[in-house]
PDB file of C-alpha atoms in Angstrom:
ATOM      1  CA  MET A   1      76.409-141.401 137.923  1.00 41.00           C
ATOM      2  CA  LYS A   2      76.057-142.999 141.214  1.00 37.00           C
ATOM      3  CA  LYS A   3      74.046-139.796 142.581  1.00 39.00           C
ATOM      4  CA  ILE A   4      71.413-140.359 139.685  1.00 39.00           C
ATOM      5  CA  ALA A   5      70.922-143.561 140.478  1.00 38.00           C
ATOM      6  CA  PHE A   6      70.501-143.293 144.185  1.00 36.00           C
ATOM      7  CA  ALA A   7      68.071-140.476 143.161  1.00 40.00           C
ATOM      8  CA  LEU A   8      65.793-142.402 141.011  1.00 35.00           C
ATOM      9  CA  CYS A   9      65.486-145.644 143.188  1.00 39.00           C
ATOM     10  CA  LEU A  10      65.289-144.111 146.835  1.00 41.00           C
ATOM     11  CA  PRO A  11      61.565-143.097 145.495  1.00 42.00           C
ATOM     12  CA  LEU A  12      60.478-146.796 145.120  1.00 37.00           C
ATOM     13  CA  ALA A  13      62.343-148.152 148.308  1.00 38.00           C
ATOM     14  CA  LEU A  14      60.599-145.456 150.412  1.00 41.00           C
ATOM     15  CA  GLY A  15      56.952-146.281 148.156  1.00 42.00           C
ATOM     16  CA  ALA A  16      57.752-149.999 148.832  1.00 38.00           C
ATOM     17  CA  LEU A  17      58.190-149.487 152.199  1.00 38.00           C
ATOM     18  CA  SER A  18      55.351-146.955 153.407  1.00 40.00           C
ATOM     19  CA  ALA A  19      53.285-149.629 152.079  1.00 42.00           C
ATOM     20  CA  CYS A  20      54.641-151.610 155.082  1.00 43.00           C
ATOM     21  CA  GLY A  21      54.411-148.480 157.380  1.00 46.00           C
ATOM     22  CA  GLY A  22      58.508-148.228 157.425  1.00 49.00           C
ATOM     23  CA  GLU A  23      58.393-144.997 155.243  1.00 49.00           C
ATOM     24  CA  LYS A  24      60.057-143.136 158.008  1.00 50.00           C
ATOM     25  CA  LYS A  25      62.347-145.315 158.793  1.00 50.00           C
ATOM     26  CA  ALA A  26      63.814-145.557 155.566  1.00 48.00           C
ATOM     27  CA  GLN A  27      63.892-141.633 154.930  1.00 50.00           C
ATOM     28  CA  HIS A  28      65.485-141.806 158.368  1.00 52.00           C
ATOM     29  CA  ALA A  29      68.157-144.422 157.271  1.00 50.00           C
ATOM     30  CA  ALA A  30      68.857-142.404 154.235  1.00 51.00           C
ATOM     31  CA  GLY A  31      69.569-139.557 155.803  1.00 66.00           C
ATOM     32  CA  LEU A  32      66.413-137.823 154.735  1.00 74.00           C
ATOM     33  CA  GLY A  33      63.724-136.240 156.664  1.00 84.00           C
ATOM     34  CA  ALA A  34      60.236-135.253 154.979  1.00 85.00           C
ATOM     35  CA  MET A  35      57.017-133.656 156.122  1.00 84.00           C
ATOM     36  CA  ASP A  36      54.180-132.102 154.723  1.00 86.00           C
ATOM     37  CA  GLY A  37      56.333-131.828 151.273  1.00 92.00           C
ATOM     38  CA  MET A  38      59.368-130.713 152.862  1.00 95.00           C
ATOM     39  CA  LEU A  39      62.419-132.936 151.866  1.00 96.00           C
ATOM     40  CA  LEU A  40      65.270-132.402 154.108  1.00 96.00           C
ATOM     41  CA  HIS A  41      68.658-134.247 153.004  1.00 96.00           C
ATOM     42  CA  ASP A  42      72.359-134.064 152.763  1.00 96.00           C
ATOM     43  CA  GLY A  43      73.049-132.646 156.050  1.00 97.00           C
ATOM     44  CA  ARG A  44      76.508-132.389 157.429  1.00 97.00           C
ATOM     45  CA  LEU A  45      78.792-130.892 160.570  1.00 98.00           C
ATOM     46  CA  VAL A  46      81.969-130.693 159.707  1.00 98.00           C
ATOM     47  CA  LEU A  47      83.655-130.141 162.980  1.00 97.00           C
ATOM     48  CA  PRO A  48      86.484-127.052 164.060  1.00 95.00           C
ATOM     49  CA  ALA A  49      89.756-127.569 163.563  1.00 93.00           C
ATOM     50  CA  VAL A  50      90.092-125.139 166.316  1.00 93.00           C
ATOM     51  CA  LYS A  51      88.653-126.317 169.946  1.00 88.00           C
ATOM     52  CA  GLY A  52      86.029-123.915 171.207  1.00 91.00           C
ATOM     53  CA  ARG A  53      85.076-122.700 168.119  1.00 95.00           C
ATOM     54  CA  PRO A  54      82.025-123.618 165.993  1.00 96.00           C
ATOM     55  CA  ALA A  55      81.371-126.262 163.530  1.00 97.00           C
ATOM     56  CA  ALA A  56      79.797-125.611 160.110  1.00 97.00           C
ATOM     57  CA  GLY A  57      75.906-127.371 159.424  1.00 98.00           C
ATOM     58  CA  TYR A  58      75.433-127.726 155.827  1.00 98.00           C
ATOM     59  CA  PHE A  59      71.960-128.883 154.521  1.00 98.00           C
ATOM     60  CA  THR A  60      69.577-128.889 151.460  1.00 98.00           C
ATOM     61  CA  VAL A  61      65.764-128.408 152.379  1.00 97.00           C
ATOM     62  CA  SER A  62      63.045-128.348 149.332  1.00 97.00           C
ATOM     63  CA  ASN A  63      59.709-127.184 149.372  1.00 97.00           C
ATOM     64  CA  GLN A  64      57.416-129.730 147.150  1.00 95.00           C
ATOM     65  CA  SER A  65      54.105-127.951 149.303  1.00 92.00           C
ATOM     66  CA  GLY A  66      51.584-125.706 147.448  1.00 92.00           C
ATOM     67  CA  SER A  67      52.814-122.709 149.388  1.00 94.00           C
ATOM     68  CA  VAL A  68      55.937-120.546 150.852  1.00 97.00           C
ATOM     69  CA  ALA A  69      57.429-122.421 154.405  1.00 97.00           C
ATOM     70  CA  THR A  70      59.358-119.547 156.323  1.00 97.00           C
ATOM     71  CA  LEU A  71      62.298-121.485 157.427  1.00 98.00           C
ATOM     72  CA  THR A  72      62.931-119.536 161.498  1.00 98.00           C
ATOM     73  CA  GLY A  73      65.803-122.201 163.038  1.00 97.00           C
ATOM     74  CA  VAL A  74      68.027-124.896 163.098  1.00 98.00           C
ATOM     75  CA  SER A  75      69.233-127.321 165.762  1.00 98.00           C
ATOM     76  CA  VAL A  76      71.830-129.910 166.325  1.00 98.00           C
ATOM     77  CA  ALA A  77      71.975-132.708 168.838  1.00 98.00           C
ATOM     78  CA  HIS A  78      74.990-132.972 171.428  1.00 98.00           C
ATOM     79  CA  THR A  79      75.357-129.297 170.665  1.00 97.00           C
ATOM     80  CA  GLY A  80      75.050-125.872 172.848  1.00 97.00           C
ATOM     81  CA  LYS A  81      73.266-124.320 169.496  1.00 97.00           C
ATOM     82  CA  ALA A  82      72.862-123.774 166.305  1.00 98.00           C
ATOM     83  CA  GLU A  83      72.338-120.220 164.241  1.00 98.00           C
ATOM     84  CA  MET A  84      71.787-119.845 160.788  1.00 98.00           C
ATOM     85  CA  HIS A  85      73.834-117.487 158.710  1.00 98.00           C
ATOM     86  CA  VAL A  86      74.923-115.940 155.263  1.00 97.00           C
ATOM     87  CA  THR A  87      78.278-115.077 153.855  1.00 93.00           C
ATOM     88  CA  LEU A  88      78.508-112.192 151.481  1.00 91.00           C
ATOM     89  CA  ASP A  89      81.265-110.653 150.341  1.00 90.00           C
ATOM     90  CA  GLY A  90      83.159-112.305 152.913  1.00 90.00           C
ATOM     91  CA  ILE A  91      81.412-111.036 155.562  1.00 93.00           C
ATOM     92  CA  MET A  92      78.587-113.680 157.626  1.00 94.00           C
ATOM     93  CA  GLU A  93      75.323-112.016 158.963  1.00 96.00           C
ATOM     94  CA  ALA A  94      72.810-113.492 160.948  1.00 96.00           C
ATOM     95  CA  VAL A  95      69.637-114.921 158.981  1.00 97.00           C
ATOM     96  CA  PRO A  96      66.864-114.878 161.206  1.00 97.00           C
ATOM     97  CA  ARG A  97      64.035-116.451 158.979  1.00 98.00           C
ATOM     98  CA  LEU A  98      64.454-117.609 155.373  1.00 98.00           C
ATOM     99  CA  ASP A  99      61.257-118.058 153.396  1.00 98.00           C
ATOM    100  CA  ILE A 100      61.196-121.051 150.929  1.00 98.00           C
ATOM    101  CA  GLY A 101      58.548-121.114 147.650  1.00 97.00           C
ATOM    102  CA  SER A 102      57.092-123.303 146.664  1.00 96.00           C
ATOM    103  CA  GLY A 103      59.353-125.721 144.773  1.00 96.00           C
ATOM    104  CA  GLN A 104      62.236-124.389 145.626  1.00 97.00           C
ATOM    105  CA  SER A 105      65.334-126.414 146.891  1.00 97.00           C
ATOM    106  CA  VAL A 106      67.682-124.143 148.901  1.00 98.00           C
ATOM    107  CA  SER A 107      71.369-125.210 149.780  1.00 98.00           C
ATOM    108  CA  PHE A 108      72.879-124.286 153.016  1.00 98.00           C
ATOM    109  CA  GLY A 109      76.863-125.099 152.050  1.00 96.00           C
ATOM    110  CA  PRO A 110      80.872-123.468 152.303  1.00 94.00           C
ATOM    111  CA  GLY A 111      81.016-120.147 151.265  1.00 91.00           C
ATOM    112  CA  GLY A 112      77.393-118.969 151.245  1.00 95.00           C
ATOM    113  CA  LYS A 113      74.376-120.304 153.993  1.00 97.00           C
ATOM    114  CA  HIS A 114      75.195-122.722 156.951  1.00 97.00           C
ATOM    115  CA  ALA A 115      74.846-122.896 160.105  1.00 98.00           C
ATOM    116  CA  MET A 116      76.821-122.544 162.696  1.00 97.00           C
ATOM    117  CA  VAL A 117      76.839-124.521 165.813  1.00 98.00           C
ATOM    118  CA  PHE A 118      78.516-123.275 169.105  1.00 98.00           C
ATOM    119  CA  ASP A 119      79.794-125.788 172.038  1.00 97.00           C
ATOM    120  CA  VAL A 120      80.043-129.072 170.076  1.00 96.00           C
ATOM    121  CA  SER A 121      79.912-132.011 172.431  1.00 96.00           C
ATOM    122  CA  PRO A 122      83.316-133.487 172.181  1.00 94.00           C
ATOM    123  CA  ASP A 123      81.427-137.171 171.696  1.00 95.00           C
ATOM    124  CA  LEU A 124      80.800-135.954 167.913  1.00 96.00           C
ATOM    125  CA  LYS A 125      83.638-137.706 166.485  1.00 96.00           C
ATOM    126  CA  ALA A 126      84.218-137.720 162.281  1.00 97.00           C
ATOM    127  CA  GLY A 127      82.236-140.349 160.516  1.00 97.00           C
ATOM    128  CA  GLY A 128      79.415-140.158 163.089  1.00 97.00           C
ATOM    129  CA  LYS A 129      76.308-139.123 163.757  1.00 97.00           C
ATOM    130  CA  THR A 130      73.759-136.810 165.103  1.00 98.00           C
ATOM    131  CA  GLU A 131      70.079-134.925 164.226  1.00 98.00           C
ATOM    132  CA  LEU A 132      69.969-131.552 162.764  1.00 98.00           C
ATOM    133  CA  THR A 133      66.391-130.356 163.067  1.00 98.00           C
ATOM    134  CA  LEU A 134      64.920-127.094 161.093  1.00 98.00           C
ATOM    135  CA  THR A 135      61.704-125.000 162.568  1.00 97.00           C
ATOM    136  CA  PHE A 136      59.535-123.145 161.129  1.00 97.00           C
ATOM    137  CA  SER A 137      57.037-120.655 161.482  1.00 97.00           C
ATOM    138  CA  ASP A 138      54.132-122.795 162.063  1.00 94.00           C
ATOM    139  CA  GLY A 139      55.430-124.357 164.831  1.00 95.00           C
ATOM    140  CA  ARG A 140      56.357-127.702 162.754  1.00 94.00           C
ATOM    141  CA  ARG A 141      59.350-129.300 162.636  1.00 96.00           C
ATOM    142  CA  LEU A 142      61.855-131.379 160.106  1.00 96.00           C
ATOM    143  CA  SER A 143      64.861-134.016 161.619  1.00 96.00           C
ATOM    144  CA  ALA A 144      66.698-135.960 159.718  1.00 97.00           C
ATOM    145  CA  PRO A 145      70.569-137.481 160.615  1.00 97.00           C
ATOM    146  CA  MET A 146      73.736-135.109 160.081  1.00 97.00           C
ATOM    147  CA  MET A 147      76.978-137.131 158.892  1.00 97.00           C
ATOM    148  CA  VAL A 148      79.915-135.972 161.337  1.00 98.00           C
ATOM    149  CA  GLU A 149      83.026-134.694 159.712  1.00 97.00           C
ATOM    150  CA  ALA A 150      86.027-134.161 160.191  1.00 96.00           C
ATOM    151  CA  PRO A 151      87.908-130.763 160.298  1.00 93.00           C
ATOM    152  CA  GLY A 152      88.895-128.736 156.732  1.00 75.00           C
ATOM    153  CA  MET A 153      85.938-126.853 154.740  1.00 47.00           C
ATOM    154  CA  MET A 154      85.643-124.071 158.049  1.00 42.00           C
ATOM    155  CA  GLY A 155      89.548-123.039 157.786  1.00 42.00           C
ATOM    156  CA  ALA A 156      88.537-120.245 155.560  1.00 42.00           C
ATOM    157  CA  MET A 157      85.431-118.895 157.652  1.00 44.00           C
ATOM    158  CA  GLY A 158      88.077-118.165 160.444  1.00 44.00           C
ATOM    159  CA  GLN A 159      89.008-115.398 158.154  1.00 43.00           C
ATOM    160  CA  MET A 160      85.982-113.656 157.793  1.00 47.00           C
ATOM    161  CA  ASP A 161      84.409-110.395 159.562  1.00 44.00           C
ATOM    162  CA  HIS A 162      82.530-111.524 162.853  1.00 46.00           C
ATOM    163  CA  SER A 163      82.474-108.469 163.930  1.00 45.00           C
ATOM    164  CA  LYS A 164      78.258-108.193 162.773  1.00 48.00           C
ATOM    165  CA  MET A 165      76.962-111.109 164.105  1.00 47.00           C
TER     166      MET A 165
END
């Protein structure tokens, strides 16, 4: 019920703040990123259980523009690099690009599409925030805050076959 109330109230709050020039600040504070019909939300970085292993990045990107948007990269502040991956039948593979059709939302979550995040700074701690940035084929970038979570959801990923990456 809280998510429904939040979803209904958020557009009103963003609309009211945009009249004052505060739309970008309100979106950022709410964990959203918006750009030309694209919306980035629900970003979270799950820290690795074992130091030196990759973290996992999860988020949702929605395309409300009138055309296909091609996602070509992800990056996470305070990390060495991030890559888009997908897990199919227990095998993880890199995803070099992802088309997101008009009106589509794509979720990156456990057991499917996700961002593998390497060389995580020890300064990133559970309960903190970092910045997630998506890069599209036309050069546009979309950023939003990403909550940092304690290890736990990555456990199964350590058991997967990473040899095809």
